[in-house]
Amino acid sequence: MEKTGKTKYVISAFFVLTAHIAMLYSMFYNGNYDSPSKLIVLSMAVIGLDFVYFIAMLFFKQTTYTIDFMLIFILNISLIFQSSFGGIQLSVKHLVTCIASLVACRLGYILCRDHKWIQTKKKAFYIATGIIILSILTLTGSRSMWIDLGFFTIQPSEFLKPAFILVCTTYVAEQQNKVSIWKFNIVPENLICTAFIILICGLQWWCRDLGSLPTFVAIYLCGLCARLCYPKAKLSKKLIVTGIILIGVLAIIAVILAPPYVKARLFVDIWSDSTGDGYQQSQALIAIANGGWFGKGAGNGDLHNIFAYETDLVFASICEEWGLFFALMVVAVILIMLACPLVNPPRSYFHATLATGVCSAFVVQMALNIFGSCNMIPFTGVTVPFISQGGSSMVTCGFMMGMLIAGQSPVFKNPVVKNNKKRKRVTAR
Amino acid sequence: MKSIKRSLRLVSVLILAFIAGMIMLVLKIQREAGFYISHSDNAELGLVYDRNGDVLFDSDATPDKYGDNYFIDVGNLIGDAKGQMTNTLVAKNIEKLNNYSFSMGLVPKGGKSSIHTSLDHYANRIVYDSFGDSEGCAVAYDYKTGEILVCTSLPSLDVTKGYSGIADFETGTLISKVMYGTVPGSTQKVSTLLSAFQIMGKDKLFSKSYTCEGVYMNKGGNKIDCHNSYGHGTQNIQQAFQNSCNPFFAQLVEDDDMPLEEIIKCYEKMGYAVNDDEEKYFDINGIKCERASTTLTDSYDFNTQWGCIGQGKTLVSPMQLMLWQSGIVNETGKMTMPYLIKYTTNVDGEIGDWADTSFSEEVFTPESAVEVKNIMLENGKNYSESISGYTLGIKSGTAQIKDGEEENSLLVGFIENERHPIAFCVLLENKENSATRSENIVKTMLDALCK
């Protein structure tokens, strides 16, 4: 690392550490804790994780560490939040998932940093996606989205998100390879991707995880748009119009065929049904109002008595204890992470498409959670990336953030191929 | 690079769209936070005052603090925040009473949120007491400005005593009867008279005369009884109105110059829901008030004629009966819209929500209003002894309810007085068993308001 790079690294680390210490300091004065020892344990976990990550990152030679610093920044803020709802005590479970998220981030980075290599592994992602779909079909059951392993549960549909992003991204370079089917010039890879999204939609419907549907659809549509932008990959107007009509028809059919519990959520008046279907949202809004701009203080909230306060209602929980201002700051940090590719653009179209897919997944999930819990749109029960509790979600988000980092610090080297035929094909891209 | 930039534009669009959504969310929270808190168990509510600064609602009120039954005359109108009564001023405007702001949070002490009403608690209480053991309701308002001055309904409750024994509460205790439809009796003839003037015109209507012999066999073969079994003889419209003669009005409805379609049009213009089973409401500071309703099917049909006379299926709220009086006495055909809230103050004591006088669209023609006003003023002279001291326009009504087992007495009207422009409606239930009369209540009310 160069001298200026080292200075920047130290300044960034100092900033992250200072911010976390400031939050812990605020908890010391305004927080609700039984004994200082609980706060000390939490502080040690936060500061310890900061230091370990700062050191661990040095083993990875990257062009920039911006997202990495922001990731540890947001993850430890998340740990502080999750350890403060309803009373300060270290949330060991969340600490473990934060660490898992950081590890997944490294894996995501390693996997995606070389765009040429990863595009040769297209079939592997098809298989991985297929395996996840199969696991949902065989292990979760038709009314569940969880696989119970006894000591913990996992939500396989979460892992489907990065896998589907990779499916959408790895074949982006195939756009010139069109074949004529009926009167349309179609890229077979696009059909495969469309088949996947239809399969995923059916699967989500089957296991009653409709909340995640918009995320998958957004990933697919962003992938589609990215393909439209691909050089010389012009899609005919006929196809675009047909696609839009098809999506519209499918959306209408989905609303008509939606099960009663979904329709109830689509059209519920939360204040006239504030003890029934509107209970969680009305309590969330009351909590936000109670928190005001600067909150009631860590651990002083009441929303922790409501189901899903730490997952689906996490934005309201933060607003209540830390205030709307702080909650907005946290959302802003996530948005800045997502906006990093705009400041430091990827140097390959693969990484640009990857950034689009990750951004769409994160933005849609945040929108569904925050706007849903605040009664601006139907309440679907998805998580806010990195903030909500949940191992599957944290690991997945970490992995997707690794994909984003890969676009910031890519590796350019030709893939090692054994026969000349393959080499030619890779070079042609 | 160009294609990469195009792809990244999508990222910009997504992020900007999300930011736009967040801005909308913050604005929504800012605007509605008071409303959310009002649904919370922790809400800190301010006070409701009458026009003279008398307290009408205090969430911390106890009988010891204010005296026994202090709020009973406004119990089912002002209400409380306990959720038992949902169509009350407090229930419908609870967010305005919140001692809360998003930046300050809840302000338990020192918060200045309040609602200042147009009610005169002194007069209201006197009117309430004037009912004695009887039940019913009374409402009066300033027909120039729309300020509701008196609005009381019996039986009522003292909200400071809570709802223990709610199962034993008398029917109607938890609602203000002023806002709900009742059989209007002959006060309905005001509406029919207004319609007749609009359909026939003054000259033709005054030229009409019908004979009452105590009972009238209508063209459908049904008997229409008159309260005067000896009959009123041959009368014109003014005499029939003063006599409140049922056979006259039945014949008027049957008259070929008074087509039913035209009556329906006039009624609907006045706000009646005609031949419509759906309950409809209008709004007074959030409080729902039932719209008038009736069933009119055939000019020769007994129920149609009976409806135009004010019996049977016709239902009109005392509030609505009073509002039409404003259109008559102002000679505009437009109702002065009523309000209870004069202004509010927020948690910092800043005044807002100033009430403005507003008028409805024209619900009947000014010409018909002038004629009906004159007839009502003429009729008012008959009350010069029982309601002395006022230039009064009035119409009485006797409503048969419970299949004629009981009769309610109604009085609706106005006084012509520049200083006290008051329109009113009084409903006295089961008048035969009542120790008082509706005229006495009106007199008490006007005396209290014009003190």
CSV table of N, CA, C and O in Angstrom, one decimal, chain B residues 286-350:
chain,number,residue,atom,x,y,z
B,286,GLY,N,-65.8,16.7,11.6
B,286,GLY,CA,-65.5,15.3,11.6
B,286,GLY,C,-66.7,14.5,12.2
B,286,GLY,O,-66.7,13.3,12.0
B,287,ILE,N,-67.6,15.1,12.9
B,287,ILE,CA,-68.7,14.3,13.4
B,287,ILE,C,-69.7,14.0,12.3
B,287,ILE,O,-70.1,14.9,11.6
B,288,LYS,N,-70.1,12.8,12.2
B,288,LYS,CA,-71.0,12.4,11.1
B,288,LYS,C,-72.4,12.7,11.5
B,288,LYS,O,-72.8,12.4,12.6
B,289,CYS,N,-73.1,13.3,10.6
B,289,CYS,CA,-74.5,13.7,10.8
B,289,CYS,C,-75.3,13.0,9.7
B,289,CYS,O,-75.0,13.2,8.5
B,290,GLU,N,-76.3,12.3,10.1
B,290,GLU,CA,-77.1,11.5,9.0
B,290,GLU,C,-77.8,12.5,8.1
B,290,GLU,O,-78.4,13.5,8.6
B,291,ARG,N,-77.9,12.1,6.8
B,291,ARG,CA,-78.6,12.9,5.9
B,291,ARG,C,-80.1,12.5,6.0
B,291,ARG,O,-80.4,11.4,6.4
B,292,ALA,N,-81.0,13.4,5.6
B,292,ALA,CA,-82.4,13.1,5.6
B,292,ALA,C,-82.7,12.0,4.5
B,292,ALA,O,-82.0,11.9,3.5
B,293,SER,N,-83.7,11.2,4.8
B,293,SER,CA,-84.1,10.1,3.8
B,293,SER,C,-85.6,10.0,3.8
B,293,SER,O,-86.3,10.2,4.8
B,294,THR,N,-86.1,9.5,2.7
B,294,THR,CA,-87.5,9.2,2.6
B,294,THR,C,-87.8,8.3,1.5
B,294,THR,O,-86.9,8.1,0.6
B,295,THR,N,-89.0,7.7,1.4
B,295,THR,CA,-89.3,6.9,0.3
B,295,THR,C,-90.5,7.4,-0.4
B,295,THR,O,-91.6,7.6,0.2
B,296,LEU,N,-90.4,7.8,-1.7
B,296,LEU,CA,-91.5,8.3,-2.5
B,296,LEU,C,-91.6,7.5,-3.7
B,296,LEU,O,-90.7,7.5,-4.6
B,297,THR,N,-92.7,6.8,-3.9
B,297,THR,CA,-92.9,5.9,-5.0
B,297,THR,C,-94.0,6.3,-6.0
B,297,THR,O,-93.9,6.2,-7.2
B,298,ASP,N,-95.1,6.8,-5.4
B,298,ASP,CA,-96.3,7.1,-6.2
B,298,ASP,C,-97.1,8.2,-5.5
B,298,ASP,O,-97.3,8.1,-4.3
B,299,SER,N,-97.6,9.2,-6.3
B,299,SER,CA,-98.3,10.3,-5.7
B,299,SER,C,-99.6,9.9,-5.0
B,299,SER,O,-99.9,10.5,-4.0
B,300,TYR,N,-100.2,8.7,-5.4
B,300,TYR,CA,-101.4,8.3,-4.8
B,300,TYR,C,-101.2,7.3,-3.7
B,300,TYR,O,-102.1,6.8,-3.0
B,301,ASP,N,-99.9,6.9,-3.5
B,301,ASP,CA,-99.5,5.9,-2.5
B,301,ASP,C,-99.6,6.5,-1.1
B,301,ASP,O,-99.1,7.6,-0.9
B,302,PHE,N,-100.1,5.7,-0.2
B,302,PHE,CA,-100.3,6.2,1.2
B,302,PHE,C,-98.9,6.5,1.8
B,302,PHE,O,-98.7,7.6,2.4
B,303,ASN,N,-98.0,5.6,1.6
B,303,ASN,CA,-96.6,5.8,2.2
B,303,ASN,C,-95.9,7.1,1.7
B,303,ASN,O,-95.2,7.8,2.4
B,304,THR,N,-96.1,7.3,0.4
B,304,THR,CA,-95.5,8.5,-0.2
B,304,THR,C,-96.1,9.8,0.4
B,304,THR,O,-95.4,10.7,0.8
B,305,GLN,N,-97.4,9.8,0.5
B,305,GLN,CA,-98.1,11.0,1.1
B,305,GLN,C,-97.7,11.1,2.5
B,305,GLN,O,-97.5,12.2,3.0
B,306,TRP,N,-97.7,10.0,3.2
B,306,TRP,CA,-97.4,10.0,4.6
B,306,TRP,C,-96.0,10.5,4.8
B,306,TRP,O,-95.7,11.2,5.8
B,307,GLY,N,-95.1,10.1,3.9
B,307,GLY,CA,-93.7,10.5,4.0
B,307,GLY,C,-93.6,12.1,3.8
B,307,GLY,O,-92.8,12.7,4.5
B,308,CYS,N,-94.4,12.6,2.9
B,308,CYS,CA,-94.3,14.1,2.6
B,308,CYS,C,-94.9,14.8,3.8
B,308,CYS,O,-94.6,16.0,4.0
B,309,ILE,N,-95.7,14.2,4.6
B,309,ILE,CA,-96.3,14.8,5.8
B,309,ILE,C,-95.4,14.7,7.0
B,309,ILE,O,-95.5,15.4,7.9
B,310,GLY,N,-94.4,13.7,6.9
B,310,GLY,CA,-93.4,13.6,7.9
B,310,GLY,C,-93.6,12.4,8.8
B,310,GLY,O,-93.1,12.4,10.0
B,311,GLN,N,-94.3,11.4,8.3
B,311,GLN,CA,-94.4,10.2,9.2
B,311,GLN,C,-93.8,9.0,8.4
B,311,GLN,O,-93.2,9.2,7.3
B,312,GLY,N,-94.1,7.9,8.9
B,312,GLY,CA,-93.6,6.7,8.1
B,312,GLY,C,-92.1,6.5,8.0
B,312,GLY,O,-91.4,6.6,9.1
B,313,LYS,N,-91.7,6.4,6.8
B,313,LYS,CA,-90.2,6.1,6.6
B,313,LYS,C,-89.3,7.3,6.5
B,313,LYS,O,-88.1,7.2,6.4
B,314,THR,N,-89.9,8.5,6.6
B,314,THR,CA,-89.1,9.7,6.5
B,314,THR,C,-88.3,9.9,7.8
B,314,THR,O,-88.9,9.8,8.9
B,315,LEU,N,-87.1,10.1,7.6
B,315,LEU,CA,-86.2,10.4,8.8
B,315,LEU,C,-85.3,11.6,8.5
B,315,LEU,O,-84.7,11.7,7.4
B,316,VAL,N,-85.3,12.5,9.4
B,316,VAL,CA,-84.5,13.7,9.3
B,316,VAL,C,-83.9,14.0,10.7
B,316,VAL,O,-84.5,13.9,11.7
B,317,SER,N,-82.6,14.4,10.7
B,317,SER,CA,-81.9,14.7,11.9
B,317,SER,C,-82.3,16.1,12.4
B,317,SER,O,-82.6,17.0,11.5
B,318,PRO,N,-82.4,16.3,13.7
B,318,PRO,CA,-82.7,17.7,14.1
B,318,PRO,C,-81.7,18.7,13.6
B,318,PRO,O,-82.1,19.8,13.3
B,319,MET,N,-80.5,18.3,13.4
B,319,MET,CA,-79.5,19.2,12.9
B,319,MET,C,-79.9,19.6,11.5
B,319,MET,O,-79.8,20.8,11.1
B,320,GLN,N,-80.3,18.7,10.7
B,320,GLN,CA,-80.7,19.0,9.3
B,320,GLN,C,-81.9,19.9,9.2
B,320,GLN,O,-82.0,20.8,8.5
B,321,LEU,N,-82.9,19.6,10.1
B,321,LEU,CA,-84.1,20.4,10.2
B,321,LEU,C,-83.7,21.9,10.5
B,321,LEU,O,-84.3,22.8,9.9
B,322,MET,N,-82.7,22.0,11.4
B,322,MET,CA,-82.3,23.4,11.8
B,322,MET,C,-81.6,24.1,10.6
B,322,MET,O,-81.8,25.3,10.4
B,323,LEU,N,-80.8,23.3,9.9
B,323,LEU,CA,-80.0,23.9,8.8
B,323,LEU,C,-80.8,24.5,7.7
B,323,LEU,O,-80.5,25.6,7.2
B,324,TRP,N,-81.9,23.8,7.4
B,324,TRP,CA,-82.8,24.4,6.4
B,324,TRP,C,-83.4,25.7,6.8
B,324,TRP,O,-83.7,26.6,6.0
B,325,GLN,N,-83.6,25.9,8.1
B,325,GLN,CA,-84.1,27.1,8.6
B,325,GLN,C,-83.2,28.3,8.2
B,325,GLN,O,-83.7,29.4,8.0
B,326,SER,N,-81.9,28.0,8.2
B,326,SER,CA,-81.0,29.1,7.9
B,326,SER,C,-81.2,29.6,6.4
B,326,SER,O,-81.1,30.8,6.2
B,327,GLY,N,-81.4,28.7,5.6
B,327,GLY,CA,-81.7,29.0,4.2
B,327,GLY,C,-83.0,29.8,4.0
B,327,GLY,O,-83.1,30.7,3.1
B,328,ILE,N,-83.9,29.5,4.9
B,328,ILE,CA,-85.2,30.2,4.8
B,328,ILE,C,-85.1,31.6,5.4
B,328,ILE,O,-85.4,32.6,4.8
B,329,VAL,N,-84.5,31.7,6.6
B,329,VAL,CA,-84.5,33.0,7.3
B,329,VAL,C,-83.5,34.0,6.6
B,329,VAL,O,-83.7,35.2,6.6
B,330,ASN,N,-82.4,33.4,6.0
B,330,ASN,CA,-81.5,34.3,5.3
B,330,ASN,C,-82.0,34.6,3.9
B,330,ASN,O,-81.4,35.4,3.2
B,331,GLU,N,-83.1,34.0,3.5
B,331,GLU,CA,-83.8,34.2,2.2
B,331,GLU,C,-82.9,34.0,1.0
B,331,GLU,O,-83.0,34.6,0.0
B,332,THR,N,-81.9,33.1,1.2
B,332,THR,CA,-81.0,32.8,0.1
B,332,THR,C,-81.2,31.4,-0.5
B,332,THR,O,-80.7,31.1,-1.6
B,333,GLY,N,-81.8,30.5,0.3
B,333,GLY,CA,-81.9,29.1,-0.1
B,333,GLY,C,-80.7,28.3,0.1
B,333,GLY,O,-80.5,27.2,-0.3
B,334,LYS,N,-79.7,29.0,0.7
B,334,LYS,CA,-78.4,28.3,1.0
B,334,LYS,C,-78.3,28.1,2.5
B,334,LYS,O,-78.5,29.1,3.2
B,335,MET,N,-77.9,26.9,2.9
B,335,MET,CA,-77.7,26.6,4.3
B,335,MET,C,-76.4,27.2,4.8
B,335,MET,O,-75.4,27.1,4.1
B,336,THR,N,-76.5,27.9,6.0
B,336,THR,CA,-75.2,28.3,6.6
B,336,THR,C,-74.6,27.0,7.3
B,336,THR,O,-75.3,26.4,8.1
B,337,MET,N,-73.4,26.6,6.9
B,337,MET,CA,-72.9,25.4,7.3
B,337,MET,C,-72.4,25.5,8.8
B,337,MET,O,-71.7,26.5,9.2
B,338,PRO,N,-72.8,24.5,9.6
B,338,PRO,CA,-72.5,24.6,11.1
B,338,PRO,C,-71.1,24.2,11.4
B,338,PRO,O,-70.5,23.4,10.7
B,339,TYR,N,-70.6,24.7,12.5
B,339,TYR,CA,-69.4,24.2,13.0
B,339,TYR,C,-69.3,24.3,14.5
B,339,TYR,O,-70.0,25.1,15.1
B,340,LEU,N,-68.6,23.5,15.1
B,340,LEU,CA,-68.4,23.4,16.6
B,340,LEU,C,-67.0,24.0,17.0
B,340,LEU,O,-66.9,24.6,18.0
B,341,ILE,N,-66.0,23.8,16.1
B,341,ILE,CA,-64.7,24.2,16.5
B,341,ILE,C,-64.5,25.7,15.9
B,341,ILE,O,-64.5,25.9,14.7
B,342,LYS,N,-64.3,26.6,16.8
B,342,LYS,CA,-64.0,28.0,16.4
B,342,LYS,C,-62.5,28.1,16.0
B,342,LYS,O,-62.2,28.7,15.0
B,343,TYR,N,-61.7,27.6,16.9
B,343,TYR,CA,-60.2,27.5,16.5
B,343,TYR,C,-59.5,26.5,17.5
B,343,TYR,O,-60.1,26.1,18.4
B,344,THR,N,-58.3,26.2,17.1
B,344,THR,CA,-57.5,25.3,17.9
B,344,THR,C,-56.2,26.0,18.3
B,344,THR,O,-55.8,26.9,17.6
B,345,THR,N,-55.6,25.4,19.3
B,345,THR,CA,-54.2,25.9,19.5
B,345,THR,C,-53.3,24.6,19.6
B,345,THR,O,-53.7,23.6,20.0
B,346,ASN,N,-52.1,24.8,19.1
B,346,ASN,CA,-51.2,23.6,19.1
B,346,ASN,C,-50.4,23.6,20.4
B,346,ASN,O,-50.6,24.4,21.3
B,347,VAL,N,-49.5,22.7,20.4
B,347,VAL,CA,-48.7,22.4,21.7
B,347,VAL,C,-48.0,23.7,22.2
B,347,VAL,O,-47.8,23.9,23.4
B,348,ASP,N,-47.6,24.6,21.3
B,348,ASP,CA,-47.0,25.8,21.6
B,348,ASP,C,-47.9,26.9,21.9
B,348,ASP,O,-47.5,28.1,22.2
B,349,GLY,N,-49.2,26.7,21.7
B,349,GLY,CA,-50.2,27.7,22.0
B,349,GLY,C,-50.5,28.6,20.7
B,349,GLY,O,-51.3,29.5,20.8
B,350,GLU,N,-49.9,28.2,19.6
B,350,GLU,CA,-50.2,28.9,18.4
B,350,GLU,C,-51.6,28.6,17.9
B,350,GLU,O,-52.0,27.4,17.8
